[in-house]
Amino acid sequence: MSIKLDHEELHRLLAALADSDIQEFRLEGEDFRLEVRRNLPILLKLPLRSL
Amino acid sequence: MTFAQSYDHGIRASEMISSNDFRTGTTIELDGAVWRVVEFLHVKPGKGSAFVRTKLKAVQSGNVVEKTFRAGEMLPQALLEKSILQHTYMESGDYVFMDMSSYEETRLTAGQIGVSRKYLKEGMEVNVVSWNGKPLEVELPNSVVLKVKETDPGVKGDTATGGTKPAILETGAQVMVPLFISIGEKIKVDTRNDSYLGREN
């Protein structure tokens, strides 16, 4: 009972996710894990002098 | 009312698991049976509430169902115990196992063992998985060494063509083996996918 996803299917899935309002998507099976997140907080790197 | 809400409130908090923490292999208790998460899909939409769609396999019967939970829904976790037992003998169709440290016997029916029994041989050590003291399933080692009982005559020197033929092993399991394998030889088999791994002396 394993999940298989080829490149084409993966691209279709990512395109479908991009068109949706889904913020987080996690699919897991035996020997398979796919995690897609968007709008993650951006970590700003500040120069040391400014600290 | 969700199952978790209607569940016996006497259960300890440590035995509950959030649907957010599901992983493949997590075991939960639903309707008095133990179910193992074999696949899950966690979706958090922009609007609306997140959910976890799972594929659950009943540990005892092997039935597979799909069930959707709210993300964060608390469910009773089925805490399974594993013990190493040795398959000692068969009696009246039951498979008898012995704990070699306490000499305590455990009996399992063919149905409880399921397809694993095709590789089960007397003297073999296996993991017996129990829940609330009740044996549920048998986990075989990933590979076993068994003797070939029946197969077409071996073709000497044919190690390069990659051809295979069916062979019946001493436990009754049928696997595909290379053409050069003969009756009486010992072979190593992967119990997870029934594949031939090699010859054993």
PDB file of N, CA, C and O in Angstrom, chain A residues 10-48:
ATOM      1  N   LEU A  10       3.191  15.060  -9.861  1.00  0.00           N
ATOM      2  CA  LEU A  10       3.617  16.016  -8.834  1.00  0.00           C
ATOM      3  C   LEU A  10       3.389  17.459  -9.318  1.00  0.00           C
ATOM      4  O   LEU A  10       2.868  18.289  -8.581  1.00  0.00           O
ATOM      5  N   HIS A  11       3.734  17.707 -10.584  1.00  0.00           N
ATOM      6  CA  HIS A  11       3.527  19.063 -11.138  1.00  0.00           C
ATOM      7  C   HIS A  11       2.043  19.408 -11.175  1.00  0.00           C
ATOM      8  O   HIS A  11       1.659  20.538 -10.857  1.00  0.00           O
ATOM      9  N   ARG A  12       1.212  18.420 -11.549  1.00  0.00           N
ATOM     10  CA  ARG A  12      -0.244  18.663 -11.589  1.00  0.00           C
ATOM     11  C   ARG A  12      -0.766  18.964 -10.191  1.00  0.00           C
ATOM     12  O   ARG A  12      -1.591  19.857  -9.997  1.00  0.00           O
ATOM     13  N   LEU A  13      -0.257  18.216  -9.219  1.00  0.00           N
ATOM     14  CA  LEU A  13      -0.682  18.420  -7.832  1.00  0.00           C
ATOM     15  C   LEU A  13      -0.274  19.812  -7.355  1.00  0.00           C
ATOM     16  O   LEU A  13      -1.086  20.539  -6.766  1.00  0.00           O
ATOM     17  N   LEU A  14       0.960  20.201  -7.640  1.00  0.00           N
ATOM     18  CA  LEU A  14       1.434  21.516  -7.197  1.00  0.00           C
ATOM     19  C   LEU A  14       0.656  22.641  -7.874  1.00  0.00           C
ATOM     20  O   LEU A  14       0.350  23.654  -7.244  1.00  0.00           O
ATOM     21  N   ALA A  15       0.327  22.423  -9.147  1.00  0.00           N
ATOM     22  CA  ALA A  15      -0.467  23.432  -9.867  1.00  0.00           C
ATOM     23  C   ALA A  15      -1.860  23.533  -9.240  1.00  0.00           C
ATOM     24  O   ALA A  15      -2.387  24.640  -9.052  1.00  0.00           O
ATOM     25  N   ALA A  16      -2.447  22.393  -8.906  1.00  0.00           N
ATOM     26  CA  ALA A  16      -3.784  22.397  -8.283  1.00  0.00           C
ATOM     27  C   ALA A  16      -3.735  23.090  -6.922  1.00  0.00           C
ATOM     28  O   ALA A  16      -4.635  23.855  -6.562  1.00  0.00           O
ATOM     29  N   LEU A  17      -2.648  22.850  -6.187  1.00  0.00           N
ATOM     30  CA  LEU A  17      -2.505  23.483  -4.871  1.00  0.00           C
ATOM     31  C   LEU A  17      -2.319  24.993  -5.030  1.00  0.00           C
ATOM     32  O   LEU A  17      -2.859  25.775  -4.250  1.00  0.00           O
ATOM     33  N   ALA A  18      -1.568  25.387  -6.072  1.00  0.00           N
ATOM     34  CA  ALA A  18      -1.333  26.817  -6.314  1.00  0.00           C
ATOM     35  C   ALA A  18      -2.643  27.533  -6.640  1.00  0.00           C
ATOM     36  O   ALA A  18      -2.837  28.688  -6.266  1.00  0.00           O
ATOM     37  N   ASP A  19      -3.541  26.839  -7.321  1.00  0.00           N
ATOM     38  CA  ASP A  19      -4.830  27.434  -7.699  1.00  0.00           C
ATOM     39  C   ASP A  19      -5.836  27.435  -6.549  1.00  0.00           C
ATOM     40  O   ASP A  19      -6.894  28.038  -6.656  1.00  0.00           O
ATOM     41  N   SER A  20      -5.539  26.678  -5.516  1.00  0.00           N
ATOM     42  CA  SER A  20      -6.496  26.576  -4.405  1.00  0.00           C
ATOM     43  C   SER A  20      -6.081  27.535  -3.287  1.00  0.00           C
ATOM     44  O   SER A  20      -5.067  28.224  -3.401  1.00  0.00           O
ATOM     45  N   ASP A  21      -6.881  27.555  -2.227  1.00  0.00           N
ATOM     46  CA  ASP A  21      -6.500  28.410  -1.089  1.00  0.00           C
ATOM     47  C   ASP A  21      -5.833  27.573   0.007  1.00  0.00           C
ATOM     48  O   ASP A  21      -5.699  28.024   1.134  1.00  0.00           O
ATOM     49  N   ILE A  22      -5.415  26.385  -0.357  1.00  0.00           N
ATOM     50  CA  ILE A  22      -4.813  25.493   0.645  1.00  0.00           C
ATOM     51  C   ILE A  22      -3.464  26.064   1.098  1.00  0.00           C
ATOM     52  O   ILE A  22      -2.614  26.392   0.283  1.00  0.00           O
ATOM     53  N   GLN A  23      -3.317  26.192   2.411  1.00  0.00           N
ATOM     54  CA  GLN A  23      -2.092  26.759   2.978  1.00  0.00           C
ATOM     55  C   GLN A  23      -1.075  25.674   3.337  1.00  0.00           C
ATOM     56  O   GLN A  23       0.120  25.891   3.275  1.00  0.00           O
ATOM     57  N   GLU A  24      -1.604  24.538   3.738  1.00  0.00           N
ATOM     58  CA  GLU A  24      -0.716  23.438   4.141  1.00  0.00           C
ATOM     59  C   GLU A  24      -1.252  22.130   3.596  1.00  0.00           C
ATOM     60  O   GLU A  24      -2.470  21.884   3.647  1.00  0.00           O
ATOM     61  N   PHE A  25      -0.369  21.319   3.099  1.00  0.00           N
ATOM     62  CA  PHE A  25      -0.778  20.037   2.505  1.00  0.00           C
ATOM     63  C   PHE A  25       0.296  19.025   2.888  1.00  0.00           C
ATOM     64  O   PHE A  25       1.480  19.220   2.591  1.00  0.00           O
ATOM     65  N   ARG A  26      -0.096  17.983   3.584  1.00  0.00           N
ATOM     66  CA  ARG A  26       0.885  16.962   3.977  1.00  0.00           C
ATOM     67  C   ARG A  26       0.320  15.596   3.653  1.00  0.00           C
ATOM     68  O   ARG A  26      -0.751  15.233   4.125  1.00  0.00           O
ATOM     69  N   LEU A  27       1.019  14.862   2.815  1.00  0.00           N
ATOM     70  CA  LEU A  27       0.583  13.528   2.410  1.00  0.00           C
ATOM     71  C   LEU A  27       1.672  12.556   2.811  1.00  0.00           C
ATOM     72  O   LEU A  27       2.841  12.738   2.475  1.00  0.00           O
ATOM     73  N   GLU A  28       1.284  11.531   3.561  1.00  0.00           N
ATOM     74  CA  GLU A  28       2.295  10.580   4.031  1.00  0.00           C
ATOM     75  C   GLU A  28       1.785   9.166   3.904  1.00  0.00           C
ATOM     76  O   GLU A  28       0.629   8.874   4.196  1.00  0.00           O
ATOM     77  N   GLY A  29       2.640   8.295   3.413  1.00  0.00           N
ATOM     78  CA  GLY A  29       2.342   6.873   3.342  1.00  0.00           C
ATOM     79  C   GLY A  29       3.616   6.120   3.613  1.00  0.00           C
ATOM     80  O   GLY A  29       4.626   6.725   4.000  1.00  0.00           O
ATOM     81  N   GLU A  30       3.586   4.835   3.387  1.00  0.00           N
ATOM     82  CA  GLU A  30       4.777   4.032   3.619  1.00  0.00           C
ATOM     83  C   GLU A  30       5.871   4.489   2.635  1.00  0.00           C
ATOM     84  O   GLU A  30       5.652   4.519   1.433  1.00  0.00           O
ATOM     85  N   ASP A  31       7.027   4.853   3.132  1.00  0.00           N
ATOM     86  CA  ASP A  31       8.166   5.295   2.305  1.00  0.00           C
ATOM     87  C   ASP A  31       7.832   6.521   1.450  1.00  0.00           C
ATOM     88  O   ASP A  31       8.396   6.692   0.362  1.00  0.00           O
ATOM     89  N   PHE A  32       6.910   7.341   1.846  1.00  0.00           N
ATOM     90  CA  PHE A  32       6.532   8.498   1.044  1.00  0.00           C
ATOM     91  C   PHE A  32       6.114   9.627   1.965  1.00  0.00           C
ATOM     92  O   PHE A  32       5.356   9.409   2.906  1.00  0.00           O
ATOM     93  N   ARG A  33       6.637  10.829   1.686  1.00  0.00           N
ATOM     94  CA  ARG A  33       6.190  11.989   2.459  1.00  0.00           C
ATOM     95  C   ARG A  33       6.288  13.225   1.588  1.00  0.00           C
ATOM     96  O   ARG A  33       7.330  13.476   0.982  1.00  0.00           O
ATOM     97  N   LEU A  34       5.205  13.957   1.498  1.00  0.00           N
ATOM     98  CA  LEU A  34       5.189  15.188   0.724  1.00  0.00           C
ATOM     99  C   LEU A  34       4.554  16.269   1.585  1.00  0.00           C
ATOM    100  O   LEU A  34       3.460  16.092   2.123  1.00  0.00           O
ATOM    101  N   GLU A  35       5.268  17.359   1.738  1.00  0.00           N
ATOM    102  CA  GLU A  35       4.735  18.447   2.555  1.00  0.00           C
ATOM    103  C   GLU A  35       4.865  19.736   1.756  1.00  0.00           C
ATOM    104  O   GLU A  35       5.955  20.059   1.274  1.00  0.00           O
ATOM    105  N   VAL A  36       3.748  20.420   1.574  1.00  0.00           N
ATOM    106  CA  VAL A  36       3.754  21.692   0.840  1.00  0.00           C
ATOM    107  C   VAL A  36       3.136  22.756   1.741  1.00  0.00           C
ATOM    108  O   VAL A  36       2.047  22.564   2.277  1.00  0.00           O
ATOM    109  N   ARG A  37       3.856  23.842   1.926  1.00  0.00           N
ATOM    110  CA  ARG A  37       3.323  24.958   2.731  1.00  0.00           C
ATOM    111  C   ARG A  37       3.537  26.240   1.962  1.00  0.00           C
ATOM    112  O   ARG A  37       4.499  26.354   1.205  1.00  0.00           O
ATOM    113  N   ARG A  38       2.674  27.179   2.180  1.00  0.00           N
ATOM    114  CA  ARG A  38       2.935  28.486   1.574  1.00  0.00           C
ATOM    115  C   ARG A  38       2.672  29.592   2.582  1.00  0.00           C
ATOM    116  O   ARG A  38       2.109  29.359   3.643  1.00  0.00           O
ATOM    117  N   ASN A  39       3.123  30.774   2.208  1.00  0.00           N
ATOM    118  CA  ASN A  39       3.014  31.940   3.089  1.00  0.00           C
ATOM    119  C   ASN A  39       3.719  31.719   4.426  1.00  0.00           C
ATOM    120  O   ASN A  39       3.197  32.056   5.479  1.00  0.00           O
ATOM    121  N   LEU A  40       4.875  31.059   4.353  1.00  0.00           N
ATOM    122  CA  LEU A  40       5.642  30.879   5.582  1.00  0.00           C
ATOM    123  C   LEU A  40       6.226  32.228   5.985  1.00  0.00           C
ATOM    124  O   LEU A  40       6.552  33.042   5.120  1.00  0.00           O
ATOM    125  N   PRO A  41       6.347  32.506   7.282  1.00  0.00           N
ATOM    126  CA  PRO A  41       6.930  33.788   7.700  1.00  0.00           C
ATOM    127  C   PRO A  41       8.363  33.910   7.184  1.00  0.00           C
ATOM    128  O   PRO A  41       9.117  32.931   7.210  1.00  0.00           O
ATOM    129  N   ILE A  42       8.705  35.093   6.691  1.00  0.00           N
ATOM    130  CA  ILE A  42      10.057  35.295   6.143  1.00  0.00           C
ATOM    131  C   ILE A  42      10.979  35.744   7.274  1.00  0.00           C
ATOM    132  O   ILE A  42      10.665  36.675   8.027  1.00  0.00           O
ATOM    133  N   LEU A  43      12.077  35.040   7.404  1.00  0.00           N
ATOM    134  CA  LEU A  43      13.043  35.419   8.442  1.00  0.00           C
ATOM    135  C   LEU A  43      14.024  36.418   7.838  1.00  0.00           C
ATOM    136  O   LEU A  43      14.700  36.124   6.862  1.00  0.00           O
ATOM    137  N   LEU A  44      14.063  37.599   8.406  1.00  0.00           N
ATOM    138  CA  LEU A  44      14.969  38.634   7.905  1.00  0.00           C
ATOM    139  C   LEU A  44      16.337  38.474   8.530  1.00  0.00           C
ATOM    140  O   LEU A  44      16.459  38.242   9.729  1.00  0.00           O
ATOM    141  N   LYS A  45      17.341  38.540   7.705  1.00  0.00           N
ATOM    142  CA  LYS A  45      18.697  38.463   8.234  1.00  0.00           C
ATOM    143  C   LYS A  45      19.214  39.885   8.383  1.00  0.00           C
ATOM    144  O   LYS A  45      19.346  40.614   7.396  1.00  0.00           O
ATOM    145  N   LEU A  46      19.479  40.264   9.602  1.00  0.00           N
ATOM    146  CA  LEU A  46      19.989  41.618   9.834  1.00  0.00           C
ATOM    147  C   LEU A  46      21.503  41.586   9.955  1.00  0.00           C
ATOM    148  O   LEU A  46      22.062  40.639  10.514  1.00  0.00           O
ATOM    149  N   PRO A  47      22.156  42.615   9.424  1.00  0.00           N
ATOM    150  CA  PRO A  47      23.620  42.647   9.605  1.00  0.00           C
ATOM    151  C   PRO A  47      23.973  42.773  11.079  1.00  0.00           C
ATOM    152  O   PRO A  47      23.217  43.366  11.857  1.00  0.00           O
ATOM    153  N   LEU A  48      25.079  42.198  11.454  1.00  0.00           N
ATOM    154  CA  LEU A  48      25.475  42.174  12.864  1.00  0.00           C
ATOM    155  C   LEU A  48      25.558  43.568  13.469  1.00  0.00           C
ATOM    156  O   LEU A  48      25.215  43.782  14.620  1.00  0.00           O
TER     157      LEU A  48
END
